[in-house]
PDB file of C-alpha atoms in Angstrom:
ATOM      1  CA  MET A   1      46.071 -50.684 -39.235  1.00 46.00           C
ATOM      2  CA  ALA A   2      42.431 -49.534 -39.394  1.00 46.00           C
ATOM      3  CA  SER A   3      41.169 -52.478 -37.340  1.00 55.00           C
ATOM      4  CA  SER A   4      43.497 -51.611 -34.464  1.00 67.00           C
ATOM      5  CA  CYS A   5      42.439 -47.958 -34.512  1.00 78.00           C
ATOM      6  CA  TRP A   6      38.633 -48.166 -34.386  1.00 78.00           C
ATOM      7  CA  GLY A   7      38.449 -47.975 -38.207  1.00 77.00           C
ATOM      8  CA  LEU A   8      39.724 -44.391 -38.273  1.00 78.00           C
ATOM      9  CA  PRO A   9      41.810 -42.987 -41.187  1.00 76.00           C
ATOM     10  CA  GLU A  10      45.554 -43.343 -40.853  1.00 76.00           C
ATOM     11  CA  LEU A  11      45.983 -39.606 -40.279  1.00 76.00           C
ATOM     12  CA  LEU A  12      43.908 -39.856 -37.098  1.00 80.00           C
ATOM     13  CA  CYS A  13      45.374 -43.167 -36.074  1.00 82.00           C
ATOM     14  CA  GLU A  14      49.087 -42.196 -35.928  1.00 80.00           C
ATOM     15  CA  PHE A  15      50.349 -38.879 -34.608  1.00 84.00           C
ATOM     16  CA  PRO A  16      51.609 -36.799 -37.575  1.00 81.00           C
ATOM     17  CA  SER A  17      55.434 -36.794 -37.616  1.00 84.00           C
ATOM     18  CA  LEU A  18      58.287 -35.819 -39.889  1.00 86.00           C
ATOM     19  CA  PRO A  19      59.402 -38.471 -42.435  1.00 86.00           C
ATOM     20  CA  ASN A  20      62.092 -40.853 -41.240  1.00 88.00           C
ATOM     21  CA  SER A  21      64.539 -39.602 -43.919  1.00 90.00           C
ATOM     22  CA  THR A  22      64.100 -35.976 -42.701  1.00 90.00           C
ATOM     23  CA  LEU A  23      64.632 -37.029 -39.082  1.00 90.00           C
ATOM     24  CA  ARG A  24      67.736 -39.046 -40.043  1.00 91.00           C
ATOM     25  CA  HIS A  25      69.279 -36.155 -41.958  1.00 90.00           C
ATOM     26  CA  MET A  26      68.471 -33.781 -39.099  1.00 90.00           C
ATOM     27  CA  ARG A  27      70.128 -36.081 -36.528  1.00 89.00           C
ATOM     28  CA  MET A  28      73.189 -36.646 -38.735  1.00 89.00           C
ATOM     29  CA  GLY A  29      73.516 -32.896 -39.338  1.00 89.00           C
ATOM     30  CA  ILE A  30      73.432 -32.060 -35.641  1.00 87.00           C
ATOM     31  CA  ASP A  31      75.759 -34.913 -34.631  1.00 85.00           C
ATOM     32  CA  ASP A  32      78.277 -34.157 -37.395  1.00 86.00           C
ATOM     33  CA  GLY A  33      78.235 -30.463 -36.559  1.00 85.00           C
ATOM     34  CA  PHE A  34      78.751 -31.179 -32.872  1.00 81.00           C
ATOM     35  CA  ARG A  35      81.654 -33.562 -33.582  1.00 82.00           C
ATOM     36  CA  GLY A  36      83.218 -31.036 -36.013  1.00 86.00           C
ATOM     37  CA  ILE A  37      83.192 -28.299 -33.327  1.00 84.00           C
ATOM     38  CA  VAL A  38      84.725 -30.706 -30.780  1.00 83.00           C
ATOM     39  CA  ARG A  39      87.491 -31.752 -33.235  1.00 84.00           C
ATOM     40  CA  ALA A  40      88.237 -28.097 -34.139  1.00 86.00           C
ATOM     41  CA  TYR A  41      88.687 -27.116 -30.478  1.00 84.00           C
ATOM     42  CA  SER A  42      90.120 -30.367 -29.077  1.00 83.00           C
ATOM     43  CA  ASP A  43      93.415 -28.721 -28.094  1.00 85.00           C
ATOM     44  CA  GLN A  44      91.640 -25.915 -26.215  1.00 86.00           C
ATOM     45  CA  ILE A  45      89.341 -28.413 -24.490  1.00 83.00           C
ATOM     46  CA  ASP A  46      92.335 -30.512 -23.362  1.00 84.00           C
ATOM     47  CA  ALA A  47      94.104 -27.401 -22.069  1.00 87.00           C
ATOM     48  CA  ALA A  48      90.993 -26.282 -20.170  1.00 85.00           C
ATOM     49  CA  THR A  49      90.503 -29.630 -18.454  1.00 84.00           C
ATOM     50  CA  ARG A  50      94.203 -30.215 -17.602  1.00 88.00           C
ATOM     51  CA  PRO A  51      94.095 -28.301 -14.267  1.00 89.00           C
ATOM     52  CA  LEU A  52      91.023 -30.280 -13.237  1.00 87.00           C
ATOM     53  CA  GLN A  53      92.796 -33.531 -14.147  1.00 88.00           C
ATOM     54  CA  TRP A  54      95.840 -32.484 -12.069  1.00 91.00           C
ATOM     55  CA  PHE A  55      93.705 -31.446  -9.083  1.00 90.00           C
ATOM     56  CA  LEU A  56      91.717 -34.685  -9.189  1.00 89.00           C
ATOM     57  CA  ASN A  57      94.819 -36.909  -9.481  1.00 89.00           C
ATOM     58  CA  THR A  58      96.653 -35.009  -6.690  1.00 92.00           C
ATOM     59  CA  LEU A  59      93.761 -35.325  -4.266  1.00 91.00           C
ATOM     60  CA  GLU A  60      93.197 -38.970  -5.155  1.00 89.00           C
ATOM     61  CA  HIS A  61      96.874 -39.806  -4.578  1.00 91.00           C
ATOM     62  CA  ALA A  62      96.786 -37.873  -1.269  1.00 92.00           C
ATOM     63  CA  PHE A  63      93.763 -39.833  -0.030  1.00 90.00           C
ATOM     64  CA  VAL A  64      94.903 -43.234  -1.331  1.00 90.00           C
ATOM     65  CA  ASP A  65      98.633 -43.050  -0.507  1.00 91.00           C
ATOM     66  CA  THR A  66      98.340 -41.472   2.973  1.00 91.00           C
ATOM     67  CA  PRO A  67      98.297 -44.113   5.747  1.00 93.00           C
ATOM     68  CA  TRP A  68      94.727 -45.072   6.565  1.00 92.00           C
ATOM     69  CA  PHE A  69      94.881 -44.129  10.245  1.00 93.00           C
ATOM     70  CA  ILE A  70      95.791 -40.493   9.369  1.00 94.00           C
ATOM     71  CA  ILE A  71      92.861 -40.116   6.966  1.00 93.00           C
ATOM     72  CA  PHE A  72      90.651 -41.952   9.493  1.00 93.00           C
ATOM     73  CA  ALA A  73      91.597 -39.501  12.252  1.00 95.00           C
ATOM     74  CA  LEU A  74      91.419 -36.497   9.917  1.00 93.00           C
ATOM     75  CA  ILE A  75      87.830 -37.330   8.872  1.00 93.00           C
ATOM     76  CA  LEU A  76      86.781 -37.719  12.522  1.00 94.00           C
ATOM     77  CA  VAL A  77      88.385 -34.363  13.435  1.00 94.00           C
ATOM     78  CA  VAL A  78      86.514 -32.658  10.584  1.00 92.00           C
ATOM     79  CA  VAL A  79      83.279 -34.326  11.683  1.00 91.00           C
ATOM     80  CA  TRP A  80      83.881 -33.196  15.288  1.00 92.00           C
ATOM     81  CA  PHE A  81      84.536 -29.561  14.319  1.00 89.00           C
ATOM     82  CA  ALA A  82      81.475 -29.572  12.083  1.00 87.00           C
ATOM     83  CA  SER A  83      79.042 -31.222  14.473  1.00 84.00           C
ATOM     84  CA  ARG A  84      80.527 -30.997  18.028  1.00 86.00           C
ATOM     85  CA  ASN A  85      78.489 -34.122  18.673  1.00 87.00           C
ATOM     86  CA  PRO A  86      80.177 -37.266  20.095  1.00 91.00           C
ATOM     87  CA  LYS A  87      77.394 -39.522  18.812  1.00 91.00           C
ATOM     88  CA  ILE A  88      77.958 -38.374  15.213  1.00 90.00           C
ATOM     89  CA  VAL A  89      81.732 -38.819  15.626  1.00 92.00           C
ATOM     90  CA  MET A  90      81.210 -42.357  17.020  1.00 93.00           C
ATOM     91  CA  GLY A  91      78.802 -43.210  14.196  1.00 92.00           C
ATOM     92  CA  SER A  92      81.303 -41.904  11.668  1.00 92.00           C
ATOM     93  CA  ALA A  93      84.081 -44.027  13.236  1.00 94.00           C
ATOM     94  CA  MET A  94      81.870 -47.118  13.013  1.00 93.00           C
ATOM     95  CA  GLY A  95      81.048 -46.371   9.383  1.00 91.00           C
ATOM     96  CA  LEU A  96      84.689 -45.924   8.435  1.00 92.00           C
ATOM     97  CA  ALA A  97      85.621 -49.081  10.367  1.00 93.00           C
ATOM     98  CA  PHE A  98      82.954 -51.028   8.420  1.00 91.00           C
ATOM     99  CA  ILE A  99      84.457 -49.734   5.142  1.00 91.00           C
ATOM    100  CA  GLY A 100      88.004 -50.717   6.109  1.00 92.00           C
ATOM    101  CA  ILE A 101      87.152 -54.148   7.534  1.00 92.00           C
ATOM    102  CA  PHE A 102      85.493 -55.205   4.288  1.00 90.00           C
ATOM    103  CA  GLY A 103      88.474 -54.174   2.184  1.00 90.00           C
ATOM    104  CA  LEU A 104      86.880 -51.112   0.579  1.00 91.00           C
ATOM    105  CA  TRP A 105      89.131 -48.419   2.045  1.00 91.00           C
ATOM    106  CA  GLU A 106      91.135 -47.634  -1.137  1.00 91.00           C
ATOM    107  CA  ASP A 107      88.064 -47.537  -3.401  1.00 91.00           C
ATOM    108  CA  THR A 108      86.292 -45.345  -0.840  1.00 91.00           C
ATOM    109  CA  MET A 109      89.244 -42.891  -0.874  1.00 91.00           C
ATOM    110  CA  THR A 110      89.044 -42.709  -4.668  1.00 90.00           C
ATOM    111  CA  THR A 111      85.329 -42.001  -4.472  1.00 90.00           C
ATOM    112  CA  LEU A 112      85.928 -39.456  -1.679  1.00 90.00           C
ATOM    113  CA  ALA A 113      88.447 -37.599  -3.856  1.00 90.00           C
ATOM    114  CA  MET A 114      86.023 -37.451  -6.783  1.00 89.00           C
ATOM    115  CA  VAL A 115      83.086 -36.282  -4.625  1.00 89.00           C
ATOM    116  CA  THR A 116      85.303 -33.670  -2.923  1.00 90.00           C
ATOM    117  CA  VAL A 117      86.481 -32.200  -6.207  1.00 91.00           C
ATOM    118  CA  ALA A 118      82.961 -32.207  -7.693  1.00 91.00           C
ATOM    119  CA  THR A 119      81.482 -30.585  -4.605  1.00 91.00           C
ATOM    120  CA  LEU A 120      84.175 -27.860  -4.462  1.00 92.00           C
ATOM    121  CA  ILE A 121      83.624 -27.000  -8.141  1.00 93.00           C
ATOM    122  CA  ALA A 122      79.818 -26.960  -7.637  1.00 93.00           C
ATOM    123  CA  ILE A 123      80.224 -24.576  -4.695  1.00 92.00           C
ATOM    124  CA  ILE A 124      82.678 -22.300  -6.529  1.00 94.00           C
ATOM    125  CA  LEU A 125      80.358 -22.088  -9.563  1.00 94.00           C
ATOM    126  CA  GLY A 126      77.024 -22.308  -7.792  1.00 93.00           C
ATOM    127  CA  LEU A 127      77.572 -19.639  -5.112  1.00 93.00           C
ATOM    128  CA  PRO A 128      78.112 -16.647  -7.465  1.00 94.00           C
ATOM    129  CA  ILE A 129      75.308 -17.808  -9.768  1.00 94.00           C
ATOM    130  CA  GLY A 130      72.968 -18.035  -6.780  1.00 93.00           C
ATOM    131  CA  ILE A 131      74.035 -14.515  -5.659  1.00 92.00           C
ATOM    132  CA  LEU A 132      73.302 -13.210  -9.174  1.00 93.00           C
ATOM    133  CA  MET A 133      69.843 -14.846  -9.082  1.00 92.00           C
ATOM    134  CA  ALA A 134      69.134 -13.276  -5.691  1.00 90.00           C
ATOM    135  CA  ARG A 135      70.088  -9.822  -6.919  1.00 88.00           C
ATOM    136  CA  SER A 136      68.139  -9.910 -10.196  1.00 90.00           C
ATOM    137  CA  ASP A 137      64.532 -11.072 -10.682  1.00 90.00           C
ATOM    138  CA  ARG A 138      65.185 -11.261 -14.443  1.00 92.00           C
ATOM    139  CA  MET A 139      68.143 -13.577 -13.865  1.00 91.00           C
ATOM    140  CA  GLN A 140      65.958 -15.702 -11.652  1.00 91.00           C
ATOM    141  CA  GLN A 141      63.292 -15.929 -14.371  1.00 92.00           C
ATOM    142  CA  ILE A 142      65.915 -17.029 -16.896  1.00 92.00           C
ATOM    143  CA  LEU A 143      67.769 -19.535 -14.714  1.00 92.00           C
ATOM    144  CA  THR A 144      64.803 -21.190 -12.960  1.00 92.00           C
ATOM    145  CA  PRO A 145      63.604 -23.155 -16.017  1.00 92.00           C
ATOM    146  CA  VAL A 146      67.226 -24.108 -16.791  1.00 91.00           C
ATOM    147  CA  LEU A 147      67.641 -25.484 -13.278  1.00 90.00           C
ATOM    148  CA  ASP A 148      64.270 -27.283 -13.590  1.00 90.00           C
ATOM    149  CA  VAL A 149      65.501 -29.020 -16.745  1.00 88.00           C
ATOM    150  CA  MET A 150      68.857 -29.918 -15.074  1.00 85.00           C
ATOM    151  CA  GLN A 151      67.087 -31.475 -12.101  1.00 84.00           C
ATOM    152  CA  THR A 152      64.511 -33.445 -14.111  1.00 86.00           C
ATOM    153  CA  MET A 153      66.892 -34.651 -16.827  1.00 83.00           C
ATOM    154  CA  PRO A 154      67.752 -38.373 -16.338  1.00 82.00           C
ATOM    155  CA  SER A 155      71.290 -38.567 -14.980  1.00 77.00           C
ATOM    156  CA  PHE A 156      72.466 -40.922 -17.766  1.00 78.00           C
ATOM    157  CA  VAL A 157      71.638 -38.245 -20.376  1.00 81.00           C
ATOM    158  CA  TYR A 158      74.366 -35.967 -18.918  1.00 76.00           C
ATOM    159  CA  LEU A 159      76.947 -38.530 -19.999  1.00 79.00           C
ATOM    160  CA  ILE A 160      76.166 -38.178 -23.724  1.00 81.00           C
ATOM    161  CA  PRO A 161      77.409 -34.611 -24.379  1.00 80.00           C
ATOM    162  CA  VAL A 162      80.139 -34.981 -21.792  1.00 82.00           C
ATOM    163  CA  VAL A 163      81.578 -38.073 -23.471  1.00 81.00           C
ATOM    164  CA  VAL A 164      81.284 -36.530 -26.955  1.00 80.00           C
ATOM    165  CA  ILE A 165      83.177 -33.389 -25.859  1.00 82.00           C
ATOM    166  CA  PHE A 166      85.648 -34.723 -23.295  1.00 81.00           C
ATOM    167  CA  GLY A 167      85.887 -38.444 -24.118  1.00 80.00           C
ATOM    168  CA  ILE A 168      86.202 -41.219 -21.523  1.00 81.00           C
ATOM    169  CA  GLY A 169      87.986 -40.752 -18.196  1.00 82.00           C
ATOM    170  CA  LYS A 170      87.864 -39.289 -14.727  1.00 84.00           C
ATOM    171  CA  VAL A 171      87.499 -35.660 -15.765  1.00 86.00           C
ATOM    172  CA  PRO A 172      84.375 -36.230 -17.910  1.00 85.00           C
ATOM    173  CA  GLY A 173      82.867 -38.159 -15.010  1.00 86.00           C
ATOM    174  CA  VAL A 174      83.564 -35.281 -12.606  1.00 88.00           C
ATOM    175  CA  ILE A 175      82.079 -32.777 -15.057  1.00 88.00           C
ATOM    176  CA  ALA A 176      78.901 -34.863 -15.356  1.00 87.00           C
ATOM    177  CA  VAL A 177      78.662 -35.055 -11.543  1.00 89.00           C
ATOM    178  CA  VAL A 178      79.083 -31.287 -11.229  1.00 91.00           C
ATOM    179  CA  ILE A 179      76.328 -30.598 -13.747  1.00 89.00           C
ATOM    180  CA  TYR A 180      74.012 -32.984 -11.918  1.00 89.00           C
ATOM    181  CA  ALA A 181      74.823 -31.720  -8.423  1.00 90.00           C
ATOM    182  CA  ILE A 182      75.057 -27.944  -8.864  1.00 92.00           C
ATOM    183  CA  PRO A 183      71.306 -26.945  -9.022  1.00 92.00           C
ATOM    184  CA  PRO A 184      70.614 -27.232  -5.222  1.00 92.00           C
ATOM    185  CA  MET A 185      73.630 -25.035  -4.501  1.00 93.00           C
ATOM    186  CA  ILE A 186      72.311 -22.307  -6.853  1.00 94.00           C
ATOM    187  CA  ARG A 187      68.700 -22.569  -5.689  1.00 93.00           C
ATOM    188  CA  LEU A 188      69.395 -22.509  -1.957  1.00 93.00           C
ATOM    189  CA  THR A 189      71.953 -19.677  -2.202  1.00 93.00           C
ATOM    190  CA  ASN A 190      69.315 -17.628  -4.049  1.00 93.00           C
ATOM    191  CA  LEU A 191      66.629 -18.583  -1.518  1.00 92.00           C
ATOM    192  CA  GLY A 192      68.822 -17.902   1.521  1.00 90.00           C
ATOM    193  CA  ILE A 193      69.740 -14.392   0.370  1.00 90.00           C
ATOM    194  CA  ARG A 194      66.158 -13.549  -0.557  1.00 91.00           C
ATOM    195  CA  LEU A 195      64.922 -14.676   2.861  1.00 89.00           C
ATOM    196  CA  VAL A 196      67.199 -12.272   4.759  1.00 86.00           C
ATOM    197  CA  ASP A 197      65.003 -10.011   6.899  1.00 85.00           C
ATOM    198  CA  LYS A 198      64.180  -6.778   5.015  1.00 85.00           C
ATOM    199  CA  GLU A 199      64.497  -4.771   8.250  1.00 85.00           C
ATOM    200  CA  VAL A 200      68.106  -5.883   8.571  1.00 84.00           C
ATOM    201  CA  ILE A 201      68.780  -4.797   4.961  1.00 84.00           C
ATOM    202  CA  GLU A 202      67.111  -1.435   5.668  1.00 84.00           C
ATOM    203  CA  ALA A 203      69.281  -1.003   8.738  1.00 86.00           C
ATOM    204  CA  ALA A 204      72.397  -1.732   6.617  1.00 83.00           C
ATOM    205  CA  ASP A 205      71.206   0.874   4.114  1.00 83.00           C
ATOM    206  CA  ALA A 206      70.650   3.344   6.892  1.00 85.00           C
ATOM    207  CA  PHE A 207      74.267   2.922   8.000  1.00 83.00           C
ATOM    208  CA  GLY A 208      75.434   3.648   4.447  1.00 80.00           C
ATOM    209  CA  ALA A 209      76.541   0.125   3.476  1.00 81.00           C
ATOM    210  CA  ASN A 210      77.210  -0.308  -0.234  1.00 84.00           C
ATOM    211  CA  PRO A 211      75.968  -3.427  -2.107  1.00 82.00           C
ATOM    212  CA  ARG A 212      79.308  -5.270  -1.613  1.00 84.00           C
ATOM    213  CA  GLN A 213      79.334  -4.559   2.149  1.00 85.00           C
ATOM    214  CA  LYS A 214      75.690  -5.643   2.463  1.00 85.00           C
ATOM    215  CA  LEU A 215      76.418  -8.900   0.604  1.00 86.00           C
ATOM    216  CA  TRP A 216      79.539  -9.942   2.601  1.00 85.00           C
ATOM    217  CA  GLY A 217      78.605  -8.352   5.944  1.00 83.00           C
ATOM    218  CA  VAL A 218      74.856  -9.046   6.132  1.00 84.00           C
ATOM    219  CA  GLN A 219      73.272 -11.242   3.471  1.00 86.00           C
ATOM    220  CA  LEU A 220      75.825 -14.059   3.194  1.00 86.00           C
ATOM    221  CA  PRO A 221      76.359 -14.487   6.973  1.00 85.00           C
ATOM    222  CA  LEU A 222      72.584 -14.524   7.664  1.00 85.00           C
ATOM    223  CA  SER A 223      71.882 -16.912   4.766  1.00 87.00           C
ATOM    224  CA  LEU A 224      74.734 -19.270   5.669  1.00 85.00           C
ATOM    225  CA  PRO A 225      72.475 -21.955   7.213  1.00 84.00           C
ATOM    226  CA  THR A 226      70.413 -22.159   3.996  1.00 88.00           C
ATOM    227  CA  ILE A 227      73.567 -22.155   1.881  1.00 89.00           C
ATOM    228  CA  MET A 228      74.943 -25.018   3.991  1.00 87.00           C
ATOM    229  CA  ALA A 229      71.717 -26.923   3.252  1.00 87.00           C
ATOM    230  CA  GLY A 230      72.610 -26.412  -0.432  1.00 89.00           C
ATOM    231  CA  VAL A 231      76.106 -27.764   0.175  1.00 89.00           C
ATOM    232  CA  ASN A 232      74.561 -30.783   1.909  1.00 88.00           C
ATOM    233  CA  GLN A 233      72.245 -31.472  -1.027  1.00 90.00           C
ATOM    234  CA  THR A 234      75.104 -31.029  -3.496  1.00 91.00           C
ATOM    235  CA  ILE A 235      77.177 -33.636  -1.668  1.00 89.00           C
ATOM    236  CA  MET A 236      74.253 -36.063  -1.611  1.00 88.00           C
ATOM    237  CA  MET A 237      73.593 -35.664  -5.292  1.00 88.00           C
ATOM    238  CA  ALA A 238      77.303 -36.083  -6.105  1.00 89.00           C
ATOM    239  CA  LEU A 239      77.322 -39.343  -4.195  1.00 87.00           C
ATOM    240  CA  ALA A 240      74.133 -40.442  -5.965  1.00 85.00           C
ATOM    241  CA  MET A 241      75.903 -39.900  -9.311  1.00 85.00           C
ATOM    242  CA  VAL A 242      78.938 -42.026  -8.453  1.00 84.00           C
ATOM    243  CA  VAL A 243      77.673 -45.236 -10.075  1.00 83.00           C
ATOM    244  CA  VAL A 244      76.533 -43.428 -13.233  1.00 83.00           C
ATOM    245  CA  ALA A 245      79.871 -41.617 -13.543  1.00 84.00           C
ATOM    246  CA  SER A 246      81.713 -44.928 -13.282  1.00 82.00           C
ATOM    247  CA  MET A 247      80.297 -45.766 -16.730  1.00 82.00           C
ATOM    248  CA  VAL A 248      82.702 -43.240 -18.318  1.00 79.00           C
ATOM    249  CA  GLY A 249      85.827 -44.301 -16.450  1.00 78.00           C
ATOM    250  CA  VAL A 250      85.534 -42.991 -12.877  1.00 81.00           C
ATOM    251  CA  GLY A 251      86.901 -45.631 -10.495  1.00 81.00           C
ATOM    252  CA  GLY A 252      86.124 -46.296  -6.832  1.00 83.00           C
ATOM    253  CA  LEU A 253      82.981 -47.731  -5.314  1.00 86.00           C
ATOM    254  CA  GLY A 254      80.797 -46.849  -8.322  1.00 85.00           C
ATOM    255  CA  LYS A 255      82.960 -48.945 -10.608  1.00 85.00           C
ATOM    256  CA  ASN A 256      82.667 -51.894  -8.204  1.00 87.00           C
ATOM    257  CA  VAL A 257      78.868 -51.598  -8.103  1.00 86.00           C
ATOM    258  CA  LEU A 258      78.757 -51.462 -11.930  1.00 85.00           C
ATOM    259  CA  GLN A 259      80.925 -54.578 -12.195  1.00 86.00           C
ATOM    260  CA  ALA A 260      78.756 -56.331  -9.627  1.00 86.00           C
ATOM    261  CA  ILE A 261      75.659 -55.546 -11.688  1.00 84.00           C
ATOM    262  CA  ASN A 262      77.277 -56.803 -14.893  1.00 83.00           C
ATOM    263  CA  ASN A 263      78.504 -60.014 -13.266  1.00 84.00           C
ATOM    264  CA  GLN A 264      75.571 -60.522 -10.862  1.00 82.00           C
ATOM    265  CA  PHE A 265      77.835 -60.373  -7.781  1.00 83.00           C
ATOM    266  CA  PHE A 266      75.146 -59.799  -5.160  1.00 85.00           C
ATOM    267  CA  THR A 267      77.415 -59.493  -2.078  1.00 87.00           C
ATOM    268  CA  ILE A 268      80.021 -57.235  -3.700  1.00 87.00           C
ATOM    269  CA  GLY A 269      77.305 -54.969  -5.039  1.00 87.00           C
ATOM    270  CA  PHE A 270      75.611 -54.552  -1.670  1.00 89.00           C
ATOM    271  CA  LEU A 271      78.857 -54.085   0.267  1.00 89.00           C
ATOM    272  CA  ASN A 272      79.987 -51.290  -2.026  1.00 88.00           C
ATOM    273  CA  GLY A 273      76.473 -49.822  -1.981  1.00 88.00           C
ATOM    274  CA  PHE A 274      76.529 -49.835   1.869  1.00 90.00           C
ATOM    275  CA  ALA A 275      79.969 -48.148   1.801  1.00 90.00           C
ATOM    276  CA  LEU A 276      78.445 -45.365  -0.287  1.00 88.00           C
ATOM    277  CA  VAL A 277      75.550 -45.102   2.184  1.00 89.00           C
ATOM    278  CA  ALA A 278      78.027 -44.915   5.088  1.00 90.00           C
ATOM    279  CA  ILE A 279      79.889 -41.998   3.448  1.00 89.00           C
ATOM    280  CA  ALA A 280      76.591 -40.264   2.629  1.00 88.00           C
ATOM    281  CA  ILE A 281      75.379 -40.588   6.247  1.00 89.00           C
ATOM    282  CA  ILE A 282      78.679 -39.205   7.594  1.00 90.00           C
ATOM    283  CA  PHE A 283      78.576 -36.192   5.251  1.00 87.00           C
ATOM    284  CA  ASP A 284      74.842 -35.652   5.833  1.00 85.00           C
ATOM    285  CA  ARG A 285      74.928 -35.756   9.633  1.00 87.00           C
ATOM    286  CA  ALA A 286      78.063 -33.613   9.896  1.00 88.00           C
ATOM    287  CA  SER A 287      76.865 -30.950   7.444  1.00 84.00           C
ATOM    288  CA  GLN A 288      73.365 -30.868   8.933  1.00 82.00           C
ATOM    289  CA  ALA A 289      74.767 -30.476  12.437  1.00 85.00           C
ATOM    290  CA  PHE A 290      77.031 -27.671  11.154  1.00 84.00           C
ATOM    291  CA  GLY A 291      74.070 -25.960   9.530  1.00 77.00           C
ATOM    292  CA  LYS A 292      72.039 -26.163  12.770  1.00 78.00           C
ATOM    293  CA  ARG A 293      74.957 -24.689  14.713  1.00 79.00           C
ATOM    294  CA  LEU A 294      75.124 -21.835  12.220  1.00 74.00           C
ATOM    295  CA  GLN A 295      71.357 -21.347  12.472  1.00 69.00           C
ATOM    296  CA  LYS A 296      71.538 -21.091  16.319  1.00 73.00           C
ATOM    297  CA  HIS A 297      74.477 -18.739  16.076  1.00 70.00           C
ATOM    298  CA  SER A 298      72.641 -16.618  13.543  1.00 63.00           C
ATOM    299  CA  GLU A 299      69.475 -16.468  15.643  1.00 62.00           C
ATOM    300  CA  ALA A 300      71.469 -15.619  18.783  1.00 63.00           C
ATOM    301  CA  GLY A 301      73.265 -12.795  16.948  1.00 58.00           C
ATOM    302  CA  HIS A 302      70.030 -11.534  15.461  1.00 55.00           C
ATOM    303  CA  ASP A 303      68.371 -11.407  18.900  1.00 55.00           C
TER     304      ASP A 303
END
């Protein structure tokens, strides 16, 4: 030991740490306590997640069981109304055609359902939290380090508490995706509201607007482009989490990629990966174009 540590005493050679027995007892105590709480409230946990399970299954059946050409047309209509750009619509049609031709339509619909549910939950939870952060400096000081931890934590780590509490299945996967994808929604909602021109807020005060009227009539409409950027980032992060979530039972393209990795199926892995990229590009271009349209509309109204 001394020869590998410049002849220094052992205390200076190895960083002082707790004895292994103490660490083992500490880990066992925390793990057993955590499992005990989960067992005690298992019925309540199942009841709380049942609506999410129903919503996810309903949307997945709707996407998978509906004839492909209806979903195909519906997606293009949504892209057109979001972007009003024929090039983006054409690119989306080519991406969807690529997915269908290579036999990945059903898996893509399963993934689309999961990402849609996760994104909606992230928006529903993230928007009010972002508004609270924008209204309170103290709340911002408390939540900023929490969001920093959430965004720097390795994505696989989210699966550990989720699996312990909720077990294996689609719902735990969606919950892990929501936790991973929600920080941009909160941050950009907070940023967008804080960046609203102070003169506009003063004008609203001068007209006697109360806080609720200022929020819904001034702050949220003017910060909508920034909030849409948060929605865009949330969708991208949800798609990035698809493969990790497949490890706890979420099907779709992520499951195929995971199986391809385990079995070294190069072609299947890349085709499913490209399908995920195609969906990401469609969502990204459509939401970015929608955000730019909102920005122009906001600037025109402000002028």
